Amino acid sequence: MSRGSSAGFDRHITIFSPEGRVYQVEYAFKAINSTNLTAVAVKGIDTAVIAVQKRVPDSLIVADSVTSIYNLSPTVGCCAIGMIPDCKYQVRVAQMEASRWKYENGYDMPCELLAKRIADKNQFYTQNAEMRSLGCAMIMISYDDETGAVVFKVDPAGYYRGMKAVSVGVKQVGCL
């Protein structure tokens, strides 16, 4: 194999390499950067904003149909960067989680709890051979009466964190 010490380790997603890495998760992060899109989210005292690049890959595609920004619930919005099918799947799962919460509890799901649920699902994908890590990273924003504006980042490894400002995508380091 051409990868040297990584030979054979990327076939089994539940086995760590000698360097302590899970290759399938690294492939998911590479998939996010392969889209050549960058998203930035910033929160203030009473507002949160997401800015996402928009690239229409073909002149025959209607520009209004290309988006990376979605509503997860009436109070939570997000942008999903990465492989388009993975992003749409993860957005749909988040929408179903939020709507199930609203049905069972009678109020909208808090953004932090929704981010935790999606991160838990992403982490679960890293442990099961019949699933693969999704090539998608999400930034969720919301406004809560108690905590004010919130911004959360969820990545394919199952990590989520509240942020004041965050960027995702190919130029995430140079944005902030």
mmCIF file with all atom_site columns, N, CA and C in Angstrom, residues 150-174:
data_model
loop_
_atom_site.group_PDB
_atom_site.id
_atom_site.type_symbol
_atom_site.label_atom_id
_atom_site.label_alt_id
_atom_site.label_comp_id
_atom_site.label_asym_id
_atom_site.label_entity_id
_atom_site.label_seq_id
_atom_site.pdbx_PDB_ins_code
_atom_site.Cartn_x
_atom_site.Cartn_y
_atom_site.Cartn_z
_atom_site.occupancy
_atom_site.B_iso_or_equiv
_atom_site.pdbx_formal_charge
_atom_site.auth_seq_id
_atom_site.auth_comp_id
_atom_site.auth_asym_id
_atom_site.auth_atom_id
_atom_site.pdbx_PDB_model_num
ATOM 1  N N  . VAL A 1 150 ? -26.760 32.349 20.425 1.00 0.00 ? 150 VAL A N  1
ATOM 2  C CA . VAL A 1 150 ? -25.834 31.227 20.566 1.00 0.00 ? 150 VAL A CA 1
ATOM 3  C C  . VAL A 1 150 ? -25.396 30.756 19.184 1.00 0.00 ? 150 VAL A C  1
ATOM 4  N N  . VAL A 1 151 ? -24.151 30.279 19.112 1.00 0.00 ? 151 VAL A N  1
ATOM 5  C CA . VAL A 1 151 ? -23.585 29.689 17.904 1.00 0.00 ? 151 VAL A CA 1
ATOM 6  C C  . VAL A 1 151 ? -22.915 28.391 18.316 1.00 0.00 ? 151 VAL A C  1
ATOM 7  N N  . PHE A 1 152 ? -23.237 27.295 17.622 1.00 0.00 ? 152 PHE A N  1
ATOM 8  C CA . PHE A 1 152 ? -22.634 25.998 17.891 1.00 0.00 ? 152 PHE A CA 1
ATOM 9  C C  . PHE A 1 152 ? -22.089 25.407 16.607 1.00 0.00 ? 152 PHE A C  1
ATOM 10 N N  . LYS A 1 153 ? -20.940 24.745 16.733 1.00 0.00 ? 153 LYS A N  1
ATOM 11 C CA . LYS A 1 153 ? -20.337 24.023 15.615 1.00 0.00 ? 153 LYS A CA 1
ATOM 12 C C  . LYS A 1 153 ? -20.389 22.533 15.928 1.00 0.00 ? 153 LYS A C  1
ATOM 13 N N  . VAL A 1 154 ? -20.799 21.730 14.940 1.00 0.00 ? 154 VAL A N  1
ATOM 14 C CA . VAL A 1 154 ? -20.852 20.274 15.075 1.00 0.00 ? 154 VAL A CA 1
ATOM 15 C C  . VAL A 1 154 ? -20.013 19.688 13.950 1.00 0.00 ? 154 VAL A C  1
ATOM 16 N N  . ASP A 1 155 ? -19.073 18.790 14.291 1.00 0.00 ? 155 ASP A N  1
ATOM 17 C CA . ASP A 1 155 ? -18.222 18.215 13.257 1.00 0.00 ? 155 ASP A CA 1
ATOM 18 C C  . ASP A 1 155 ? -18.436 16.704 13.124 1.00 0.00 ? 155 ASP A C  1
ATOM 19 N N  . PRO A 1 156 ? -17.846 16.072 12.098 1.00 0.00 ? 156 PRO A N  1
ATOM 20 C CA . PRO A 1 156 ? -18.074 14.648 11.850 1.00 0.00 ? 156 PRO A CA 1
ATOM 21 C C  . PRO A 1 156 ? -17.535 13.719 12.932 1.00 0.00 ? 156 PRO A C  1
ATOM 22 N N  . ALA A 1 157 ? -16.626 14.190 13.761 1.00 0.00 ? 157 ALA A N  1
ATOM 23 C CA . ALA A 1 157 ? -16.071 13.345 14.818 1.00 0.00 ? 157 ALA A CA 1
ATOM 24 C C  . ALA A 1 157 ? -17.000 13.240 16.018 1.00 0.00 ? 157 ALA A C  1
ATOM 25 N N  . GLY A 1 158 ? -18.070 14.033 16.045 1.00 0.00 ? 158 GLY A N  1
ATOM 26 C CA . GLY A 1 158 ? -18.989 14.019 17.170 1.00 0.00 ? 158 GLY A CA 1
ATOM 27 C C  . GLY A 1 158 ? -18.679 15.085 18.194 1.00 0.00 ? 158 GLY A C  1
ATOM 28 N N  . TYR A 1 159 ? -17.914 16.072 17.813 1.00 0.00 ? 159 TYR A N  1
ATOM 29 C CA . TYR A 1 159 ? -17.531 17.159 18.712 1.00 0.00 ? 159 TYR A CA 1
ATOM 30 C C  . TYR A 1 159 ? -18.439 18.350 18.450 1.00 0.00 ? 159 TYR A C  1
ATOM 31 N N  . TYR A 1 160 ? -18.967 18.932 19.512 1.00 0.00 ? 160 TYR A N  1
ATOM 32 C CA . TYR A 1 160 ? -19.732 20.169 19.368 1.00 0.00 ? 160 TYR A CA 1
ATOM 33 C C  . TYR A 1 160 ? -19.277 21.141 20.435 1.00 0.00 ? 160 TYR A C  1
ATOM 34 N N  . ARG A 1 161 ? -19.379 22.423 20.113 1.00 0.00 ? 161 ARG A N  1
ATOM 35 C CA . ARG A 1 161 ? -18.910 23.436 21.042 1.00 0.00 ? 161 ARG A CA 1
ATOM 36 C C  . ARG A 1 161 ? -19.612 24.749 20.735 1.00 0.00 ? 161 ARG A C  1
ATOM 37 N N  . GLY A 1 162 ? -19.986 25.462 21.793 1.00 0.00 ? 162 GLY A N  1
ATOM 38 C CA . GLY A 1 162 ? -20.511 26.812 21.651 1.00 0.00 ? 162 GLY A CA 1
ATOM 39 C C  . GLY A 1 162 ? -19.369 27.761 21.339 1.00 0.00 ? 162 GLY A C  1
ATOM 40 N N  . MET A 1 163 ? -19.600 28.693 20.449 1.00 0.00 ? 163 MET A N  1
ATOM 41 C CA . MET A 1 163 ? -18.540 29.591 19.995 1.00 0.00 ? 163 MET A CA 1
ATOM 42 C C  . MET A 1 163 ? -19.037 31.035 19.964 1.00 0.00 ? 163 MET A C  1
ATOM 43 N N  . LYS A 1 164 ? -18.099 31.967 20.023 1.00 0.00 ? 164 LYS A N  1
ATOM 44 C CA . LYS A 1 164 ? -18.420 33.375 19.775 1.00 0.00 ? 164 LYS A CA 1
ATOM 45 C C  . LYS A 1 164 ? -18.316 33.673 18.286 1.00 0.00 ? 164 LYS A C  1
ATOM 46 N N  . ALA A 1 165 ? -17.356 33.050 17.639 1.00 0.00 ? 165 ALA A N  1
ATOM 47 C CA . ALA A 1 165 ? -17.183 33.152 16.192 1.00 0.00 ? 165 ALA A CA 1
ATOM 48 C C  . ALA A 1 165 ? -16.561 31.849 15.720 1.00 0.00 ? 165 ALA A C  1
ATOM 49 N N  . VAL A 1 166 ? -16.982 31.385 14.561 1.00 0.00 ? 166 VAL A N  1
ATOM 50 C CA . VAL A 1 166 ? -16.476 30.116 14.053 1.00 0.00 ? 166 VAL A CA 1
ATOM 51 C C  . VAL A 1 166 ? -16.537 30.128 12.531 1.00 0.00 ? 166 VAL A C  1
ATOM 52 N N  . SER A 1 167 ? -15.637 29.389 11.921 1.00 0.00 ? 167 SER A N  1
ATOM 53 C CA . SER A 1 167 ? -15.694 29.198 10.477 1.00 0.00 ? 167 SER A CA 1
ATOM 54 C C  . SER A 1 167 ? -15.500 27.726 10.167 1.00 0.00 ? 167 SER A C  1
ATOM 55 N N  . VAL A 1 168 ? -16.076 27.314 9.058  1.00 0.00 ? 168 VAL A N  1
ATOM 56 C CA . VAL A 1 168 ? -16.013 25.925 8.608  1.00 0.00 ? 168 VAL A CA 1
ATOM 57 C C  . VAL A 1 168 ? -15.747 25.945 7.117  1.00 0.00 ? 168 VAL A C  1
ATOM 58 N N  . GLY A 1 169 ? -14.922 25.032 6.661  1.00 0.00 ? 169 GLY A N  1
ATOM 59 C CA . GLY A 1 169 ? -14.693 24.908 5.230  1.00 0.00 ? 169 GLY A CA 1
ATOM 60 C C  . GLY A 1 169 ? -13.234 25.015 4.868  1.00 0.00 ? 169 GLY A C  1
ATOM 61 N N  . VAL A 1 170 ? -13.012 25.183 3.588  1.00 0.00 ? 170 VAL A N  1
ATOM 62 C CA . VAL A 1 170 ? -11.665 25.111 3.052  1.00 0.00 ? 170 VAL A CA 1
ATOM 63 C C  . VAL A 1 170 ? -10.762 26.247 3.549  1.00 0.00 ? 170 VAL A C  1
ATOM 64 N N  . LYS A 1 171 ? -11.306 27.426 3.787  1.00 0.00 ? 171 LYS A N  1
ATOM 65 C CA . LYS A 1 171 ? -10.495 28.561 4.250  1.00 0.00 ? 171 LYS A CA 1
ATOM 66 C C  . LYS A 1 171 ? -10.851 28.954 5.673  1.00 0.00 ? 171 LYS A C  1
ATOM 67 N N  . GLN A 1 172 ? -11.152 27.963 6.495  1.00 0.00 ? 172 GLN A N  1
ATOM 68 C CA . GLN A 1 172 ? -11.599 28.261 7.855  1.00 0.00 ? 172 GLN A CA 1
ATOM 69 C C  . GLN A 1 172 ? -10.522 28.907 8.711  1.00 0.00 ? 172 GLN A C  1
ATOM 70 N N  . VAL A 1 173 ? -9.266  28.619 8.472  1.00 0.00 ? 173 VAL A N  1
ATOM 71 C CA . VAL A 1 173 ? -8.194  29.188 9.285  1.00 0.00 ? 173 VAL A CA 1
ATOM 72 C C  . VAL A 1 173 ? -8.010  30.670 8.974  1.00 0.00 ? 173 VAL A C  1
ATOM 73 N N  . GLY A 1 174 ? -8.097  31.059 7.728  1.00 0.00 ? 174 GLY A N  1
ATOM 74 C CA . GLY A 1 174 ? -7.859  32.441 7.339  1.00 0.00 ? 174 GLY A CA 1
ATOM 75 C C  . GLY A 1 174 ? -9.041  33.372 7.538  1.00 0.00 ? 174 GLY A C  1
#
